[in-house]
């Protein structure tokens, strides 16, 4: 199912977001300030959620390192959220010249992976499909929320820790521990966005370094 053409407004919003983020790949500077109250932290997260809800269509690109036990790999990653349900993840490893693309549906949890030996594969559960095809355990159902600095809907949150600017520093959800190790400024007047995150569950590890963000209205 292909994505329909963007409206002129959507293109404009995407360009503004991209331009606002250009040149901001460094970690947001630490500002000396008193720790925020619990109420203030909750308000910061409410504002983040409100801003993120404006954008059904968004993408990021960067680098990923994924491992499970002794099996792992790394490369360039591109994540496209096509709408509220559909997403596409592409990973390419320049050293081995291997690449694959997985498309999934957050509602049905189904997925399709292409680019691996043996041809395309379809599965009822995208996470299981990726595990069977690569040996990697990746929380695809939650990662799209986590990578934007938010908890995933429909999954109980065990705990959240915040830094002194009200941004999440450690999130525990769905059996995973997510650590936010660097942030970058968001578009003018909007929440900061993660620059590096690390997620782990047992012997599974997912590390992301995000180089570019683009947000576009549907």
mmCIF file with all atom_site columns, N, CA and C in Angstrom, residues 148-211:
data_model
loop_
_atom_site.group_PDB
_atom_site.id
_atom_site.type_symbol
_atom_site.label_atom_id
_atom_site.label_alt_id
_atom_site.label_comp_id
_atom_site.label_asym_id
_atom_site.label_entity_id
_atom_site.label_seq_id
_atom_site.pdbx_PDB_ins_code
_atom_site.Cartn_x
_atom_site.Cartn_y
_atom_site.Cartn_z
_atom_site.occupancy
_atom_site.B_iso_or_equiv
_atom_site.pdbx_formal_charge
_atom_site.auth_seq_id
_atom_site.auth_comp_id
_atom_site.auth_asym_id
_atom_site.auth_atom_id
_atom_site.pdbx_PDB_model_num
ATOM 1   N N  . UNK A 1 148 ? 11.023 9.005   19.849 1.00 0.00 ? 148 UNK A N  1
ATOM 2   C CA . UNK A 1 148 ? 10.604 10.413  19.890 1.00 0.00 ? 148 UNK A CA 1
ATOM 3   C C  . UNK A 1 148 ? 10.514 10.943  21.320 1.00 0.00 ? 148 UNK A C  1
ATOM 4   N N  . UNK A 1 149 ? 10.969 10.128  22.278 1.00 0.00 ? 149 UNK A N  1
ATOM 5   C CA . UNK A 1 149 ? 10.983 10.581  23.668 1.00 0.00 ? 149 UNK A CA 1
ATOM 6   C C  . UNK A 1 149 ? 9.663  10.424  24.380 1.00 0.00 ? 149 UNK A C  1
ATOM 7   N N  . UNK A 1 150 ? 8.843  9.464   23.942 1.00 0.00 ? 150 UNK A N  1
ATOM 8   C CA . UNK A 1 150 ? 7.526  9.246   24.537 1.00 0.00 ? 150 UNK A CA 1
ATOM 9   C C  . UNK A 1 150 ? 7.327  7.764   24.829 1.00 0.00 ? 150 UNK A C  1
ATOM 10  N N  . UNK A 1 151 ? 6.468  7.466   25.784 1.00 0.00 ? 151 UNK A N  1
ATOM 11  C CA . UNK A 1 151 ? 6.131  6.075   26.053 1.00 0.00 ? 151 UNK A CA 1
ATOM 12  C C  . UNK A 1 151 ? 5.167  5.582   24.975 1.00 0.00 ? 151 UNK A C  1
ATOM 13  N N  . UNK A 1 152 ? 5.150  4.265   24.762 1.00 0.00 ? 152 UNK A N  1
ATOM 14  C CA . UNK A 1 152 ? 4.288  3.687   23.738 1.00 0.00 ? 152 UNK A CA 1
ATOM 15  C C  . UNK A 1 152 ? 2.869  3.528   24.273 1.00 0.00 ? 152 UNK A C  1
ATOM 16  N N  . UNK A 1 153 ? 1.858  3.897   23.501 1.00 0.00 ? 153 UNK A N  1
ATOM 17  C CA . UNK A 1 153 ? 0.476  3.735   23.958 1.00 0.00 ? 153 UNK A CA 1
ATOM 18  C C  . UNK A 1 153 ? 0.109  2.257   24.058 1.00 0.00 ? 153 UNK A C  1
ATOM 19  N N  . UNK A 1 154 ? -0.832 1.964   24.936 1.00 0.00 ? 154 UNK A N  1
ATOM 20  C CA . UNK A 1 154 ? -1.388 0.613   25.089 1.00 0.00 ? 154 UNK A CA 1
ATOM 21  C C  . UNK A 1 154 ? -0.451 -0.373  25.776 1.00 0.00 ? 154 UNK A C  1
ATOM 22  N N  . UNK A 1 155 ? 0.657  0.122   26.329 1.00 0.00 ? 155 UNK A N  1
ATOM 23  C CA . UNK A 1 155 ? 1.566  -0.743  27.068 1.00 0.00 ? 155 UNK A CA 1
ATOM 24  C C  . UNK A 1 155 ? 1.836  -0.111  28.435 1.00 0.00 ? 155 UNK A C  1
ATOM 25  N N  . UNK A 1 156 ? 1.675  -0.864  29.517 1.00 0.00 ? 156 UNK A N  1
ATOM 26  C CA . UNK A 1 156 ? 1.906  -0.294  30.847 1.00 0.00 ? 156 UNK A CA 1
ATOM 27  C C  . UNK A 1 156 ? 3.336  0.222   31.009 1.00 0.00 ? 156 UNK A C  1
ATOM 28  N N  . UNK A 1 157 ? 3.462  1.377   31.629 1.00 0.00 ? 157 UNK A N  1
ATOM 29  C CA . UNK A 1 157 ? 4.777  1.951   31.927 1.00 0.00 ? 157 UNK A CA 1
ATOM 30  C C  . UNK A 1 157 ? 5.163  1.542   33.337 1.00 0.00 ? 157 UNK A C  1
ATOM 31  N N  . UNK A 1 158 ? 6.323  0.915   33.469 1.00 0.00 ? 158 UNK A N  1
ATOM 32  C CA . UNK A 1 158 ? 6.787  0.494   34.785 1.00 0.00 ? 158 UNK A CA 1
ATOM 33  C C  . UNK A 1 158 ? 7.344  1.674   35.569 1.00 0.00 ? 158 UNK A C  1
ATOM 34  N N  . UNK A 1 159 ? 8.158  2.499   34.924 1.00 0.00 ? 159 UNK A N  1
ATOM 35  C CA . UNK A 1 159 ? 8.707  3.682   35.585 1.00 0.00 ? 159 UNK A CA 1
ATOM 36  C C  . UNK A 1 159 ? 9.349  4.597   34.558 1.00 0.00 ? 159 UNK A C  1
ATOM 37  N N  . UNK A 1 160 ? 9.457  5.877   34.922 1.00 0.00 ? 160 UNK A N  1
ATOM 38  C CA . UNK A 1 160 ? 10.135 6.864   34.081 1.00 0.00 ? 160 UNK A CA 1
ATOM 39  C C  . UNK A 1 160 ? 10.991 7.745   34.975 1.00 0.00 ? 160 UNK A C  1
ATOM 40  N N  . UNK A 1 161 ? 12.226 7.973   34.583 1.00 0.00 ? 161 UNK A N  1
ATOM 41  C CA . UNK A 1 161 ? 13.096 8.925   35.265 1.00 0.00 ? 161 UNK A CA 1
ATOM 42  C C  . UNK A 1 161 ? 13.349 10.088  34.315 1.00 0.00 ? 161 UNK A C  1
ATOM 43  N N  . UNK A 1 162 ? 13.477 11.296  34.888 1.00 0.00 ? 162 UNK A N  1
ATOM 44  C CA . UNK A 1 162 ? 13.656 12.495  34.076 1.00 0.00 ? 162 UNK A CA 1
ATOM 45  C C  . UNK A 1 162 ? 14.958 13.198  34.418 1.00 0.00 ? 162 UNK A C  1
ATOM 46  N N  . UNK A 1 163 ? 15.484 13.951  33.436 1.00 0.00 ? 163 UNK A N  1
ATOM 47  C CA . UNK A 1 163 ? 16.649 14.782  33.726 1.00 0.00 ? 163 UNK A CA 1
ATOM 48  C C  . UNK A 1 163 ? 16.181 16.128  34.272 1.00 0.00 ? 163 UNK A C  1
ATOM 49  N N  . UNK A 1 164 ? 17.119 17.043  34.523 1.00 0.00 ? 164 UNK A N  1
ATOM 50  C CA . UNK A 1 164 ? 16.738 18.303  35.161 1.00 0.00 ? 164 UNK A CA 1
ATOM 51  C C  . UNK A 1 164 ? 16.008 19.262  34.228 1.00 0.00 ? 164 UNK A C  1
ATOM 52  N N  . UNK A 1 165 ? 15.846 18.867  32.952 1.00 0.00 ? 165 UNK A N  1
ATOM 53  C CA . UNK A 1 165 ? 15.068 19.675  32.010 1.00 0.00 ? 165 UNK A CA 1
ATOM 54  C C  . UNK A 1 165 ? 13.714 19.045  31.687 1.00 0.00 ? 165 UNK A C  1
ATOM 55  N N  . UNK A 1 166 ? 13.359 18.020  32.461 1.00 0.00 ? 166 UNK A N  1
ATOM 56  C CA . UNK A 1 166 ? 12.061 17.401  32.271 1.00 0.00 ? 166 UNK A CA 1
ATOM 57  C C  . UNK A 1 166 ? 11.977 16.440  31.108 1.00 0.00 ? 166 UNK A C  1
ATOM 58  N N  . UNK A 1 167 ? 13.139 16.046  30.553 1.00 0.00 ? 167 UNK A N  1
ATOM 59  C CA . UNK A 1 167 ? 13.150 15.071  29.471 1.00 0.00 ? 167 UNK A CA 1
ATOM 60  C C  . UNK A 1 167 ? 13.368 13.683  30.059 1.00 0.00 ? 167 UNK A C  1
ATOM 61  N N  . UNK A 1 168 ? 12.747 12.646  29.489 1.00 0.00 ? 168 UNK A N  1
ATOM 62  C CA . UNK A 1 168 ? 12.976 11.304  30.029 1.00 0.00 ? 168 UNK A CA 1
ATOM 63  C C  . UNK A 1 168 ? 14.442 10.903  29.896 1.00 0.00 ? 168 UNK A C  1
ATOM 64  N N  . UNK A 1 169 ? 14.977 10.306  30.943 1.00 0.00 ? 169 UNK A N  1
ATOM 65  C CA . UNK A 1 169 ? 16.357 9.806   30.895 1.00 0.00 ? 169 UNK A CA 1
ATOM 66  C C  . UNK A 1 169 ? 16.375 8.285   30.910 1.00 0.00 ? 169 UNK A C  1
ATOM 67  N N  . UNK A 1 170 ? 15.443 7.680   31.643 1.00 0.00 ? 170 UNK A N  1
ATOM 68  C CA . UNK A 1 170 ? 15.314 6.211   31.670 1.00 0.00 ? 170 UNK A CA 1
ATOM 69  C C  . UNK A 1 170 ? 13.826 5.866   31.670 1.00 0.00 ? 170 UNK A C  1
ATOM 70  N N  . UNK A 1 171 ? 13.420 5.033   30.731 1.00 0.00 ? 171 UNK A N  1
ATOM 71  C CA . UNK A 1 171 ? 12.036 4.588   30.618 1.00 0.00 ? 171 UNK A CA 1
ATOM 72  C C  . UNK A 1 171 ? 12.015 3.065   30.697 1.00 0.00 ? 171 UNK A C  1
ATOM 73  N N  . UNK A 1 172 ? 11.165 2.529   31.547 1.00 0.00 ? 172 UNK A N  1
ATOM 74  C CA . UNK A 1 172 ? 10.985 1.078   31.635 1.00 0.00 ? 172 UNK A CA 1
ATOM 75  C C  . UNK A 1 172 ? 9.567  0.744   31.205 1.00 0.00 ? 172 UNK A C  1
ATOM 76  N N  . UNK A 1 173 ? 9.469  -0.008  30.123 1.00 0.00 ? 173 UNK A N  1
ATOM 77  C CA . UNK A 1 173 ? 8.167  -0.325  29.555 1.00 0.00 ? 173 UNK A CA 1
ATOM 78  C C  . UNK A 1 173 ? 8.257  -1.608  28.735 1.00 0.00 ? 173 UNK A C  1
ATOM 79  N N  . UNK A 1 174 ? 7.207  -2.424  28.805 1.00 0.00 ? 174 UNK A N  1
ATOM 80  C CA . UNK A 1 174 ? 7.089  -3.639  27.991 1.00 0.00 ? 174 UNK A CA 1
ATOM 81  C C  . UNK A 1 174 ? 8.287  -4.574  28.134 1.00 0.00 ? 174 UNK A C  1
ATOM 82  N N  . UNK A 1 175 ? 8.892  -4.587  29.327 1.00 0.00 ? 175 UNK A N  1
ATOM 83  C CA . UNK A 1 175 ? 10.025 -5.467  29.563 1.00 0.00 ? 175 UNK A CA 1
ATOM 84  C C  . UNK A 1 175 ? 11.358 -4.933  29.086 1.00 0.00 ? 175 UNK A C  1
ATOM 85  N N  . UNK A 1 176 ? 11.367 -3.705  28.572 1.00 0.00 ? 176 UNK A N  1
ATOM 86  C CA . UNK A 1 176 ? 12.597 -3.078  28.065 1.00 0.00 ? 176 UNK A CA 1
ATOM 87  C C  . UNK A 1 176 ? 12.998 -1.914  28.960 1.00 0.00 ? 176 UNK A C  1
ATOM 88  N N  . UNK A 1 177 ? 14.304 -1.658  29.010 1.00 0.00 ? 177 UNK A N  1
ATOM 89  C CA . UNK A 1 177 ? 14.846 -0.463  29.653 1.00 0.00 ? 177 UNK A CA 1
ATOM 90  C C  . UNK A 1 177 ? 15.400 0.434   28.559 1.00 0.00 ? 177 UNK A C  1
ATOM 91  N N  . UNK A 1 178 ? 14.882 1.644   28.467 1.00 0.00 ? 178 UNK A N  1
ATOM 92  C CA . UNK A 1 178 ? 15.285 2.585   27.420 1.00 0.00 ? 178 UNK A CA 1
ATOM 93  C C  . UNK A 1 178 ? 16.027 3.744   28.074 1.00 0.00 ? 178 UNK A C  1
ATOM 94  N N  . UNK A 1 179 ? 17.252 3.986   27.628 1.00 0.00 ? 179 UNK A N  1
ATOM 95  C CA . UNK A 1 179 ? 18.057 5.078   28.168 1.00 0.00 ? 179 UNK A CA 1
ATOM 96  C C  . UNK A 1 179 ? 18.276 6.141   27.085 1.00 0.00 ? 179 UNK A C  1
ATOM 97  N N  . UNK A 1 180 ? 18.013 7.385   27.462 1.00 0.00 ? 180 UNK A N  1
ATOM 98  C CA . UNK A 1 180 ? 18.239 8.511   26.558 1.00 0.00 ? 180 UNK A CA 1
ATOM 99  C C  . UNK A 1 180 ? 19.569 9.141   26.940 1.00 0.00 ? 180 UNK A C  1
ATOM 100 N N  . UNK A 1 181 ? 20.581 8.979   26.090 1.00 0.00 ? 181 UNK A N  1
ATOM 101 C CA . UNK A 1 181 ? 21.934 9.404   26.437 1.00 0.00 ? 181 UNK A CA 1
ATOM 102 C C  . UNK A 1 181 ? 22.344 10.725  25.792 1.00 0.00 ? 181 UNK A C  1
ATOM 103 N N  . UNK A 1 182 ? 21.558 11.237  24.856 1.00 0.00 ? 182 UNK A N  1
ATOM 104 C CA . UNK A 1 182 ? 21.850 12.542  24.253 1.00 0.00 ? 182 UNK A CA 1
ATOM 105 C C  . UNK A 1 182 ? 20.587 13.087  23.604 1.00 0.00 ? 182 UNK A C  1
ATOM 106 N N  . UNK A 1 183 ? 20.469 14.406  23.625 1.00 0.00 ? 183 UNK A N  1
ATOM 107 C CA . UNK A 1 183 ? 19.326 15.093  23.021 1.00 0.00 ? 183 UNK A CA 1
ATOM 108 C C  . UNK A 1 183 ? 19.821 16.170  22.080 1.00 0.00 ? 183 UNK A C  1
ATOM 109 N N  . UNK A 1 184 ? 18.932 16.624  21.202 1.00 0.00 ? 184 UNK A N  1
ATOM 110 C CA . UNK A 1 184 ? 19.237 17.731  20.298 1.00 0.00 ? 184 UNK A CA 1
ATOM 111 C C  . UNK A 1 184 ? 18.045 18.697  20.313 1.00 0.00 ? 184 UNK A C  1
ATOM 112 N N  . UNK A 1 185 ? 18.282 19.971  20.034 1.00 0.00 ? 185 UNK A N  1
ATOM 113 C CA . UNK A 1 185 ? 17.174 20.926  20.032 1.00 0.00 ? 185 UNK A CA 1
ATOM 114 C C  . UNK A 1 185 ? 16.138 20.570  18.977 1.00 0.00 ? 185 UNK A C  1
ATOM 115 N N  . UNK A 1 186 ? 14.867 20.722  19.339 1.00 0.00 ? 186 UNK A N  1
ATOM 116 C CA . UNK A 1 186 ? 13.802 20.526  18.367 1.00 0.00 ? 186 UNK A CA 1
ATOM 117 C C  . UNK A 1 186 ? 13.580 21.800  17.570 1.00 0.00 ? 186 UNK A C  1
ATOM 118 N N  . UNK A 1 187 ? 12.564 21.822  16.703 1.00 0.00 ? 187 UNK A N  1
ATOM 119 C CA . UNK A 1 187 ? 12.220 23.056  15.998 1.00 0.00 ? 187 UNK A CA 1
ATOM 120 C C  . UNK A 1 187 ? 11.987 24.186  16.995 1.00 0.00 ? 187 UNK A C  1
ATOM 121 N N  . UNK A 1 188 ? 12.163 25.402  16.559 1.00 0.00 ? 188 UNK A N  1
ATOM 122 C CA . UNK A 1 188 ? 12.085 26.567  17.448 1.00 0.00 ? 188 UNK A CA 1
ATOM 123 C C  . UNK A 1 188 ? 10.841 26.535  18.318 1.00 0.00 ? 188 UNK A C  1
ATOM 124 N N  . UNK A 1 189 ? 11.058 26.589  19.629 1.00 0.00 ? 189 UNK A N  1
ATOM 125 C CA . UNK A 1 189 ? 9.956  26.635  20.570 1.00 0.00 ? 189 UNK A CA 1
ATOM 126 C C  . UNK A 1 189 ? 9.295  25.305  20.849 1.00 0.00 ? 189 UNK A C  1
ATOM 127 N N  . UNK A 1 190 ? 9.843  24.210  20.279 1.00 0.00 ? 190 UNK A N  1
ATOM 128 C CA . UNK A 1 190 ? 9.237  22.900  20.457 1.00 0.00 ? 190 UNK A CA 1
ATOM 129 C C  . UNK A 1 190 ? 10.161 21.994  21.275 1.00 0.00 ? 190 UNK A C  1
ATOM 130 N N  . UNK A 1 191 ? 9.659  20.840  21.740 1.00 0.00 ? 191 UNK A N  1
ATOM 131 C CA . UNK A 1 191 ? 10.472 19.980  22.606 1.00 0.00 ? 191 UNK A CA 1
ATOM 132 C C  . UNK A 1 191 ? 11.750 19.490  21.939 1.00 0.00 ? 191 UNK A C  1
ATOM 133 N N  . UNK A 1 192 ? 12.776 19.255  22.778 1.00 0.00 ? 192 UNK A N  1
ATOM 134 C CA . UNK A 1 192 ? 13.999 18.631  22.283 1.00 0.00 ? 192 UNK A CA 1
ATOM 135 C C  . UNK A 1 192 ? 13.672 17.234  21.781 1.00 0.00 ? 192 UNK A C  1
ATOM 136 N N  . UNK A 1 193 ? 14.534 16.727  20.887 1.00 0.00 ? 193 UNK A N  1
ATOM 137 C CA . UNK A 1 193 ? 14.353 15.394  20.320 1.00 0.00 ? 193 UNK A CA 1
ATOM 138 C C  . UNK A 1 193 ? 15.554 14.520  20.658 1.00 0.00 ? 193 UNK A C  1
ATOM 139 N N  . UNK A 1 194 ? 15.340 13.226  20.860 1.00 0.00 ? 194 UNK A N  1
ATOM 140 C CA . UNK A 1 194 ? 16.464 12.346  21.176 1.00 0.00 ? 194 UNK A CA 1
ATOM 141 C C  . UNK A 1 194 ? 17.508 12.322  20.064 1.00 0.00 ? 194 UNK A C  1
ATOM 142 N N  . UNK A 1 195 ? 18.771 12.270  20.462 1.00 0.00 ? 195 UNK A N  1
ATOM 143 C CA . UNK A 1 195 ? 19.875 12.130  19.518 1.00 0.00 ? 195 UNK A CA 1
ATOM 144 C C  . UNK A 1 195 ? 20.508 10.744  19.633 1.00 0.00 ? 195 UNK A C  1
ATOM 145 N N  . UNK A 1 196 ? 20.481 10.172  20.824 1.00 0.00 ? 196 UNK A N  1
ATOM 146 C CA . UNK A 1 196 ? 20.976 8.808   21.020 1.00 0.00 ? 196 UNK A CA 1
ATOM 147 C C  . UNK A 1 196 ? 20.112 8.112   22.067 1.00 0.00 ? 196 UNK A C  1
ATOM 148 N N  . UNK A 1 197 ? 19.712 6.883   21.772 1.00 0.00 ? 197 UNK A N  1
ATOM 149 C CA . UNK A 1 197 ? 18.986 6.082   22.754 1.00 0.00 ? 197 UNK A CA 1
ATOM 150 C C  . UNK A 1 197 ? 19.536 4.662   22.753 1.00 0.00 ? 197 UNK A C  1
ATOM 151 N N  . UNK A 1 198 ? 19.396 4.003   23.886 1.00 0.00 ? 198 UNK A N  1
ATOM 152 C CA . UNK A 1 198 ? 19.803 2.612   24.030 1.00 0.00 ? 198 UNK A CA 1
ATOM 153 C C  . UNK A 1 198 ? 18.659 1.862   24.704 1.00 0.00 ? 198 UNK A C  1
ATOM 154 N N  . UNK A 1 199 ? 18.247 0.756   24.107 1.00 0.00 ? 199 UNK A N  1
ATOM 155 C CA . UNK A 1 199 ? 17.179 -0.070  24.669 1.00 0.00 ? 199 UNK A CA 1
ATOM 156 C C  . UNK A 1 199 ? 17.704 -1.482  24.883 1.00 0.00 ? 199 UNK A C  1
ATOM 157 N N  . UNK A 1 200 ? 17.354 -2.085  26.019 1.00 0.00 ? 200 UNK A N  1
ATOM 158 C CA . UNK A 1 200 ? 17.814 -3.439  26.299 1.00 0.00 ? 200 UNK A CA 1
ATOM 159 C C  . UNK A 1 200 ? 16.741 -4.237  27.025 1.00 0.00 ? 200 UNK A C  1
ATOM 160 N N  . UNK A 1 201 ? 16.727 -5.528  26.739 1.00 0.00 ? 201 UNK A N  1
ATOM 161 C CA . UNK A 1 201 ? 15.839 -6.480  27.400 1.00 0.00 ? 201 UNK A CA 1
ATOM 162 C C  . UNK A 1 201 ? 16.552 -7.824  27.387 1.00 0.00 ? 201 UNK A C  1
ATOM 163 N N  . UNK A 1 202 ? 16.988 -8.286  28.558 1.00 0.00 ? 202 UNK A N  1
ATOM 164 C CA . UNK A 1 202 ? 17.775 -9.508  28.600 1.00 0.00 ? 202 UNK A CA 1
ATOM 165 C C  . UNK A 1 202 ? 19.069 -9.329  27.830 1.00 0.00 ? 202 UNK A C  1
ATOM 166 N N  . UNK A 1 203 ? 19.334 -10.205 26.866 1.00 0.00 ? 203 UNK A N  1
ATOM 167 C CA . UNK A 1 203 ? 20.564 -10.081 26.079 1.00 0.00 ? 203 UNK A CA 1
ATOM 168 C C  . UNK A 1 203 ? 20.343 -9.352  24.756 1.00 0.00 ? 203 UNK A C  1
ATOM 169 N N  . UNK A 1 204 ? 19.169 -8.743  24.588 1.00 0.00 ? 204 UNK A N  1
ATOM 170 C CA . UNK A 1 204 ? 18.865 -7.978  23.378 1.00 0.00 ? 204 UNK A CA 1
ATOM 171 C C  . UNK A 1 204 ? 19.226 -6.507  23.586 1.00 0.00 ? 204 UNK A C  1
ATOM 172 N N  . UNK A 1 205 ? 19.884 -5.912  22.593 1.00 0.00 ? 205 UNK A N  1
ATOM 173 C CA . UNK A 1 205 ? 20.306 -4.517  22.657 1.00 0.00 ? 205 UNK A CA 1
ATOM 174 C C  . UNK A 1 205 ? 19.970 -3.817  21.342 1.00 0.00 ? 205 UNK A C  1
ATOM 175 N N  . UNK A 1 206 ? 19.469 -2.597  21.447 1.00 0.00 ? 206 UNK A N  1
ATOM 176 C CA . UNK A 1 206 ? 19.235 -1.753  20.282 1.00 0.00 ? 206 UNK A CA 1
ATOM 177 C C  . UNK A 1 206 ? 19.788 -0.368  20.603 1.00 0.00 ? 206 UNK A C  1
ATOM 178 N N  . UNK A 1 207 ? 20.761 0.078   19.826 1.00 0.00 ? 207 UNK A N  1
ATOM 179 C CA . UNK A 1 207 ? 21.342 1.409   20.021 1.00 0.00 ? 207 UNK A CA 1
ATOM 180 C C  . UNK A 1 207 ? 21.115 2.229   18.752 1.00 0.00 ? 207 UNK A C  1
ATOM 181 N N  . UNK A 1 208 ? 20.632 3.451   18.935 1.00 0.00 ? 208 UNK A N  1
ATOM 182 C CA . UNK A 1 208 ? 20.352 4.328   17.808 1.00 0.00 ? 208 UNK A CA 1
ATOM 183 C C  . UNK A 1 208 ? 21.044 5.664   17.993 1.00 0.00 ? 208 UNK A C  1
ATOM 184 N N  . UNK A 1 209 ? 21.693 6.133   16.944 1.00 0.00 ? 209 UNK A N  1
ATOM 185 C CA . UNK A 1 209 ? 22.193 7.505   16.892 1.00 0.00 ? 209 UNK A CA 1
ATOM 186 C C  . UNK A 1 209 ? 21.458 8.186   15.750 1.00 0.00 ? 209 UNK A C  1
ATOM 187 N N  . UNK A 1 210 ? 20.705 9.218   16.082 1.00 0.00 ? 210 UNK A N  1
ATOM 188 C CA . UNK A 1 210 ? 19.820 9.852   15.107 1.00 0.00 ? 210 UNK A CA 1
ATOM 189 C C  . UNK A 1 210 ? 20.479 11.109  14.556 1.00 0.00 ? 210 UNK A C  1
ATOM 190 N N  . UNK A 1 211 ? 20.620 11.125  13.241 1.00 0.00 ? 211 UNK A N  1
ATOM 191 C CA . UNK A 1 211 ? 21.287 12.251  12.574 1.00 0.00 ? 211 UNK A CA 1
ATOM 192 C C  . UNK A 1 211 ? 20.300 13.297  12.073 1.00 0.00 ? 211 UNK A C  1
#
